[in-house]
Coordinates of C-alpha atoms and ligand atoms in Angstrom, one line a residue:
X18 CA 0.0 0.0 0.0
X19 CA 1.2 3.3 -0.6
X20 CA 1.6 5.9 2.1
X21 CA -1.4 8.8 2.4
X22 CA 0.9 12.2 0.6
X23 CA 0.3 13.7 4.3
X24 CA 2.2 11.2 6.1
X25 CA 6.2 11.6 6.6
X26 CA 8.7 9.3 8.3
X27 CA 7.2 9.9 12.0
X28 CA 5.6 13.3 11.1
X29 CA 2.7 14.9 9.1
X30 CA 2.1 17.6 6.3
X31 CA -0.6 19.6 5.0
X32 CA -2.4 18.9 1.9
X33 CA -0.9 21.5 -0.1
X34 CA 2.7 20.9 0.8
X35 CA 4.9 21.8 4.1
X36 CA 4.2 24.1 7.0
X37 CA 7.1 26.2 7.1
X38 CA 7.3 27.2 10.9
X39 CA 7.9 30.9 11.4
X40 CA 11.5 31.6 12.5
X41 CA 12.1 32.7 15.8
X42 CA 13.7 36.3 14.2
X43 CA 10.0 36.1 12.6
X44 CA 8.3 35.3 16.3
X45 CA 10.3 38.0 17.4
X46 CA 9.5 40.7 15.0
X47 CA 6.4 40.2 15.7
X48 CA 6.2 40.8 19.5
X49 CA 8.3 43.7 18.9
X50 CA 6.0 45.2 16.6
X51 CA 3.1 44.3 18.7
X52 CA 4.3 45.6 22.3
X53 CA 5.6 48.9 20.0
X54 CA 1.6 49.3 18.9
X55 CA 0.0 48.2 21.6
X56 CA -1.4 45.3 20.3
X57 CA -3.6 44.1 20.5
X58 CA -6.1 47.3 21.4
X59 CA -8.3 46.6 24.8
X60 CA -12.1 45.4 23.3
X61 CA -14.2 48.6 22.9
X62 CA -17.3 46.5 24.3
X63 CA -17.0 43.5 27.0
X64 CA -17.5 40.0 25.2
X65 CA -21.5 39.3 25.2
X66 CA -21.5 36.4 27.7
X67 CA -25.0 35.0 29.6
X68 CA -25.9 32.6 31.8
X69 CA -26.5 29.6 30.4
X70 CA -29.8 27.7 30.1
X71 CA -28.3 24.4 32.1
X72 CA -32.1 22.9 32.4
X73 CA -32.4 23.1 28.4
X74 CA -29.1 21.2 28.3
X75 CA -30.1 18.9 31.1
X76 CA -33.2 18.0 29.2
X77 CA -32.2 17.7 25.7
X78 CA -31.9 14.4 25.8
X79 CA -33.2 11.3 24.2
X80 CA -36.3 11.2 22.2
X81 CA -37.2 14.9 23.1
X82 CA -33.6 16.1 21.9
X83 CA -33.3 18.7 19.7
X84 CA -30.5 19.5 17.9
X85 CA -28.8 22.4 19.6
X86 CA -25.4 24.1 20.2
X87 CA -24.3 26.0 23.4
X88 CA -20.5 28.0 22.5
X89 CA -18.8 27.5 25.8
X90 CA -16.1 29.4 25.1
X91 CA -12.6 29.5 22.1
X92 CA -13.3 26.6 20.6
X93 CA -15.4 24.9 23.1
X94 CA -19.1 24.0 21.5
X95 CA -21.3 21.8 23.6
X96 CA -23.2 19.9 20.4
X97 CA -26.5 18.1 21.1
X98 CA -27.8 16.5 18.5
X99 CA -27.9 12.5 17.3
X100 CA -29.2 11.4 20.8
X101 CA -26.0 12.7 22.5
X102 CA -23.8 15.6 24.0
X103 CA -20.4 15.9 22.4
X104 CA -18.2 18.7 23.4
X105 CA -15.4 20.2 20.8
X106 CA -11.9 21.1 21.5
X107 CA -12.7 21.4 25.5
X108 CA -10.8 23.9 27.2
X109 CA -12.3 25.2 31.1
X110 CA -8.9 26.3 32.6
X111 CA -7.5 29.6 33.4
X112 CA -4.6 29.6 30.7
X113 CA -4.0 28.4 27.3
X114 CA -0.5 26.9 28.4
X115 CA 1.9 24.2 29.8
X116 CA 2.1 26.3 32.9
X117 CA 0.0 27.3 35.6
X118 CA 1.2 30.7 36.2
X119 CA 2.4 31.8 32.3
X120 CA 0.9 32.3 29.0
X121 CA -2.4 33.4 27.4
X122 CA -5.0 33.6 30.3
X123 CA -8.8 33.3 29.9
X124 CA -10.6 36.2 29.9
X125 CA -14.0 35.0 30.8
X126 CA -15.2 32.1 32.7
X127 CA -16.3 29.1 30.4
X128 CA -19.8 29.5 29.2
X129 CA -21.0 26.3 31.4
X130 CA -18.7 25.0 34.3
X131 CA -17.3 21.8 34.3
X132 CA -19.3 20.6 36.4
X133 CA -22.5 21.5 34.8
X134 CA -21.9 19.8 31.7
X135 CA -24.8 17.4 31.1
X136 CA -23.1 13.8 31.1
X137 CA -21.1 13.8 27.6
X138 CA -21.0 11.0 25.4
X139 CA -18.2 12.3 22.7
X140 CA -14.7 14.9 22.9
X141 CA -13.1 15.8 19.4
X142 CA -10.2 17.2 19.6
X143 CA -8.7 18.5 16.7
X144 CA -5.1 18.8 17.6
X145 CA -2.2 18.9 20.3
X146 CA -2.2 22.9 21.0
X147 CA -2.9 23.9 24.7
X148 CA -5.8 26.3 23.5
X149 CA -7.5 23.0 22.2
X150 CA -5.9 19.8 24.4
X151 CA -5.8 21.1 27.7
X152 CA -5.3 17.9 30.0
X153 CA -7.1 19.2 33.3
X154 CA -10.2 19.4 31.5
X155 CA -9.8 16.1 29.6
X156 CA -8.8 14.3 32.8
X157 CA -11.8 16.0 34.3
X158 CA -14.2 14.3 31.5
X159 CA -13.0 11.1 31.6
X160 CA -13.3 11.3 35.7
X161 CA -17.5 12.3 35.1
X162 CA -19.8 10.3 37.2
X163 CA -21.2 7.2 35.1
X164 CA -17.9 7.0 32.8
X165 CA -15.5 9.4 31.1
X166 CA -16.6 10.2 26.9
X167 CA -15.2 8.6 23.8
X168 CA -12.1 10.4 22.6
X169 CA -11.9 11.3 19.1
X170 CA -8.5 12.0 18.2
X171 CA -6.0 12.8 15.3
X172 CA -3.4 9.8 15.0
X173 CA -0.5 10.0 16.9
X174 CA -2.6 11.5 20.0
X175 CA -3.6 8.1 21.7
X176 CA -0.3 7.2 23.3
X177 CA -0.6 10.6 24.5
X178 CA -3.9 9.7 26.2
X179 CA -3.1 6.9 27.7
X180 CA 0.3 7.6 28.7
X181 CA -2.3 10.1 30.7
X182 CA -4.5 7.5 32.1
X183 CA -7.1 8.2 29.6
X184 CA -7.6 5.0 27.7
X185 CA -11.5 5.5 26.1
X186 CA -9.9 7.1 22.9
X187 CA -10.2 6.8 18.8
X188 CA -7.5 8.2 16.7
X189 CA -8.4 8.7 13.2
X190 CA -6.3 9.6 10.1
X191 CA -7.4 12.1 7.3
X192 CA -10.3 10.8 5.9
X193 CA -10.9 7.4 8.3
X194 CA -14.2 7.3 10.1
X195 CA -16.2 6.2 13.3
X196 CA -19.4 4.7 14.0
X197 CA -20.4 5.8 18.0
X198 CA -24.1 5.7 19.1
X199 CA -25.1 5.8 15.3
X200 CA -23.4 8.4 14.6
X201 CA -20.1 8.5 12.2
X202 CA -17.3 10.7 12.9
X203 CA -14.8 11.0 10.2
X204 CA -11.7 13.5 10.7
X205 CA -10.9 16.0 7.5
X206 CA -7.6 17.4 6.2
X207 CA -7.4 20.9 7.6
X208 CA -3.9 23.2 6.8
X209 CA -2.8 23.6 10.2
X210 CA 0.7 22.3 12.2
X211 CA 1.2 20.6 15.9
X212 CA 3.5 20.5 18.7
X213 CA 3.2 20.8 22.7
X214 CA 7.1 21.6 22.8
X215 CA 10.4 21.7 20.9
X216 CA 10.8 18.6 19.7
X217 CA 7.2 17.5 18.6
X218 CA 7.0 19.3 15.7
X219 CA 4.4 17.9 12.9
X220 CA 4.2 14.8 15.1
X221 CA 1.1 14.3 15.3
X222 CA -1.9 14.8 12.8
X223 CA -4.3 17.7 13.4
X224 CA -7.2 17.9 11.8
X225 CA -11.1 19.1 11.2
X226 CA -14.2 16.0 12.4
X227 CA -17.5 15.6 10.4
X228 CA -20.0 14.6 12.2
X229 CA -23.3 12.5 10.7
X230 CA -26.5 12.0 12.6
X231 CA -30.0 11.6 11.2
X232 CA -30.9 15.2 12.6
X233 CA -27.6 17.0 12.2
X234 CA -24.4 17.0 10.2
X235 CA -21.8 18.9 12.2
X236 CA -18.6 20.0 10.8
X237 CA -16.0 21.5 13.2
X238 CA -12.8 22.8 11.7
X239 CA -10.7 22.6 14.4
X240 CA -7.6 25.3 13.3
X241 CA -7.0 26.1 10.0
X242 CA -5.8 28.5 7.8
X243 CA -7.3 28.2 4.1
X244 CA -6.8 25.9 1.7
X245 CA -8.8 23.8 -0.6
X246 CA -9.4 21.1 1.6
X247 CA -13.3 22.8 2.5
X248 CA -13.8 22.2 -1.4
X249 CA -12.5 19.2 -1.3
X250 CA -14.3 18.1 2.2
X251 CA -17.9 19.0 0.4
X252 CA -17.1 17.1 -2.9
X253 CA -15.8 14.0 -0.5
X254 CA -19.4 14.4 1.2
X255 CA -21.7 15.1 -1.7
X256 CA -23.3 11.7 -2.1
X257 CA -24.4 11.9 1.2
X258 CA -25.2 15.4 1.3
X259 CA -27.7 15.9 -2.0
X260 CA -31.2 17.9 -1.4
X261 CA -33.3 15.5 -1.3
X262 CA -30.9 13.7 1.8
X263 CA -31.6 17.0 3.8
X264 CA -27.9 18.9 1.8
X265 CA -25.6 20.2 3.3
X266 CA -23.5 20.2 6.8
X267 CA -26.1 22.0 9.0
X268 CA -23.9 23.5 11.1
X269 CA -20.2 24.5 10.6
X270 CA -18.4 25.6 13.3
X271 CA -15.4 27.5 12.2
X272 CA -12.6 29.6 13.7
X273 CA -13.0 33.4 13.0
X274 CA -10.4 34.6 15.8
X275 CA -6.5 35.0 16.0
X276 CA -5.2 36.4 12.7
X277 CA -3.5 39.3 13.1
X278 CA -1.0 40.1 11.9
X279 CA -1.6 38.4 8.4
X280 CA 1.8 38.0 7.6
X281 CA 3.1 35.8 10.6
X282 CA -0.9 33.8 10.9
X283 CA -1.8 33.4 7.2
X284 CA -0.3 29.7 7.0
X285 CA -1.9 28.9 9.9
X286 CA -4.9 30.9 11.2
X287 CA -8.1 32.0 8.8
X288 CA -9.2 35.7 9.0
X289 CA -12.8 36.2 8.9
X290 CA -13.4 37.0 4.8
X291 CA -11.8 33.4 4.8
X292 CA -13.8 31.4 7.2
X293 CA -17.0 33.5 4.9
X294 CA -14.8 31.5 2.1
X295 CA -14.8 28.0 4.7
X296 CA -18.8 28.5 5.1
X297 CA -19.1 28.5 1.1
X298 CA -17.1 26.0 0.3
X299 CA -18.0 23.5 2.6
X300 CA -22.1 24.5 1.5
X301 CA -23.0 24.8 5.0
X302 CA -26.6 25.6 5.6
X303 CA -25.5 27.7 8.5
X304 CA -22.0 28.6 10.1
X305 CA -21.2 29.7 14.1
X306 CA -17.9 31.4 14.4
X307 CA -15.8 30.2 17.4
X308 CA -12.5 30.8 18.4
X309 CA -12.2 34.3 20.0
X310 CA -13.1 36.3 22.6
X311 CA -11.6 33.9 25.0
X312 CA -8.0 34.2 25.3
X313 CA -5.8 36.9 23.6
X314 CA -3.4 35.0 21.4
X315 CA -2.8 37.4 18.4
X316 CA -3.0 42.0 17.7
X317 CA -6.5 41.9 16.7
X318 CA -9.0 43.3 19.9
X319 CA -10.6 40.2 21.3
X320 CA -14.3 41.5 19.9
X321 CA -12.9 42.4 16.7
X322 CA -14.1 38.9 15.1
X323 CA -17.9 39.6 15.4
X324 CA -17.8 43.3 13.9
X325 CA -15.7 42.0 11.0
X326 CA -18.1 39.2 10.6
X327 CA -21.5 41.3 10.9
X328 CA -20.1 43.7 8.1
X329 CA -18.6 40.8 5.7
X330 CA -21.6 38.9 6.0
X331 CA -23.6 41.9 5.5
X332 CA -21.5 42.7 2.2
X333 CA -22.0 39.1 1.2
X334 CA -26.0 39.6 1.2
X335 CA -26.0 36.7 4.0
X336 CA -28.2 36.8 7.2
X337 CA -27.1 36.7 10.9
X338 CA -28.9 32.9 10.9
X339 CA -26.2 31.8 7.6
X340 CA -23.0 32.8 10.1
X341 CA -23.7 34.0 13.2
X342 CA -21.5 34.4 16.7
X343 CA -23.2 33.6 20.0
X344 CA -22.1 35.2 23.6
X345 CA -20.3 32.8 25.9
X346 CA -23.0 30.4 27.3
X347 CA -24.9 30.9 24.7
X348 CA -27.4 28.4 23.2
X349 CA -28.6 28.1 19.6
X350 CA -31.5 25.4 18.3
X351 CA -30.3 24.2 14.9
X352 CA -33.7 23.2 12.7
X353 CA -33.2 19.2 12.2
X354 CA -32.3 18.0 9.1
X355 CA -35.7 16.3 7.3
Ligands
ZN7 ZN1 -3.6 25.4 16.7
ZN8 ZN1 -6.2 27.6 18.3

């Protein structure tokens, strides 16, 4: 058999070719610049958070169940739909980092608490970056009362688990799929990078999921910056998407935070005309915008996202129901696919 193009002796590529890492003269060009500017500028307007609706999320369950999303924060979605509560990317602690006392700290308190959650059946996680694996809040999952989630992983991330203690995990390849409570999960190429530390570099896969159910198909990019794998992910789907099967993903959940400045986050981060480009070329019936207002990673003001998306969208002739942002704790009923 011949090795997938993205696969490299004990490391992983991109679709389209090599990540080239920035250099460190790069990384350090850019901080200068930033702290210079005063970058990024402090929001003009607190990030819209609410309480959230926990006995909705409690109840939607089972045969009542509607298909529903609650943003919990970055790239934390709780997604109810299929008979089951699946949680994306689950970060709940107070930094975005290896350490307890350095790095990007959270600027609001996760949408629902930890222990609030409703008992959750699935965790995808996309890739290996502390903003998206944070091990606290895994190791708090697989500890819930009645037994931890099913782990849906990009390869190379299940040694990681279980060197953790965390052995209820799935690691997928590009384009492999899973069958869990009749649903199938099936991870997507997305143009992105990995590593925890120094030496990890590209060592394991990252990766978008989507996500089938009878009511719902759910993509979730995970990172990305763009690339022609959202064209290719709707063409790869097609014959199960048609109009008469219901079309399209219903839901899209796509990053639309940390891209400034272009020049050092284009390989690696979208901007928000791009994840309008995502949302097109996937054919989503509807997009949610995730990834910001959570922790300040990058020079854009934590609530710039939302203004570049209402005026883009607007440009675009689209509604606020096609791509819409939600405030932290947040939920929003997706119609179920007929
Ligand atoms: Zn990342
Ligand atoms: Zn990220």
């Amino acid at each position: 058999m011949t090795r997938p193009s993205h696969h490299r002796d004990g490391s992983f590529r991109n679709t389209d070719g090599e990540f080239t890492p920035r250099s460190l003269a790069e990384l350090l060009r850019w901080r200068w610049d930033a702290s210079r500017r005063g970058l990024p500028p402090r929001p003009a307007e607190p990030i819209p958070t609410q309480a959230p609706d926990v006995g909705f999320i409690h109840a939607n369950a089972g045969a009542a169940q509607v298909p529903a999303v609650t943003w919990i924060g970055h790239a934390t979605v709780l997604a109810q739909f299929g008979g089951i509560s699946l949680l994306t990317d689950p970060i709940f602690s107070e930094r975005a980092s290896p350490l307890s006392f350095a790095g990007p700290k959270r600027e609001q308190p996760p949408g629902v608490a930890l222990h609030a959650l409703p008992a959750i059946d699935v965790v995808l996680v996309s890739h290996n970056h502390y903003d998206h694996l944070d091990l606290p809040s895994c190791r708090a999952l697989a500890a819930q009362p009645g037994g931890g989630p099913l782990f849906v992983v990009p390869l190379g991330l299940k040694a990681w688990f279980e060197a953790r203690g965390i052995a209820r995990v799935v690691e997928l390849d590009w384009w492999q799929g899973h069958a869990v409570h009749g649903l199938e999960i099936v991870l997507v190429p997305a143009r992105h990078w990995s590593a925890r530390g120094l030496t990890d570099r590209m060592k394991t896969l990252w990766g978008g999921f989507a996500v089938f159910a009878p009511d719902c198909q759910l993509f979730f990019a995970g990172d990305t910056a763009y690339s022609r794998d959202f064209a290719d992910i709707r063409e790869r789907f097609a014959e199960r998407q048609r109009p008469h099967q219901g079309g399209g993903f219903d839901l899209a959940l796509i990053p639309i935070g940390a891209y400034e400045p272009r020049w050092f986050m284009r390989n690696q981060h979208v901007n928000v005309e791009e994840a309008l480009k995502i949302h097109a070329d996937l054919g989503a019936k509807r997009s949610l915008g995730v990834h910001w207002g959570t922790f300040e990673l990058t020079d854009e003001a934590l609530d710039e996202p939302p203004r570049q998306l209402a005026r883009q969208r607007a440009a675009q002739g689209l509604g606020e129901d096609d791509f819409f942002a939600l405030a932290i704790g947040e939920t929003r009923r997706i119609p179920p696919r007929s």
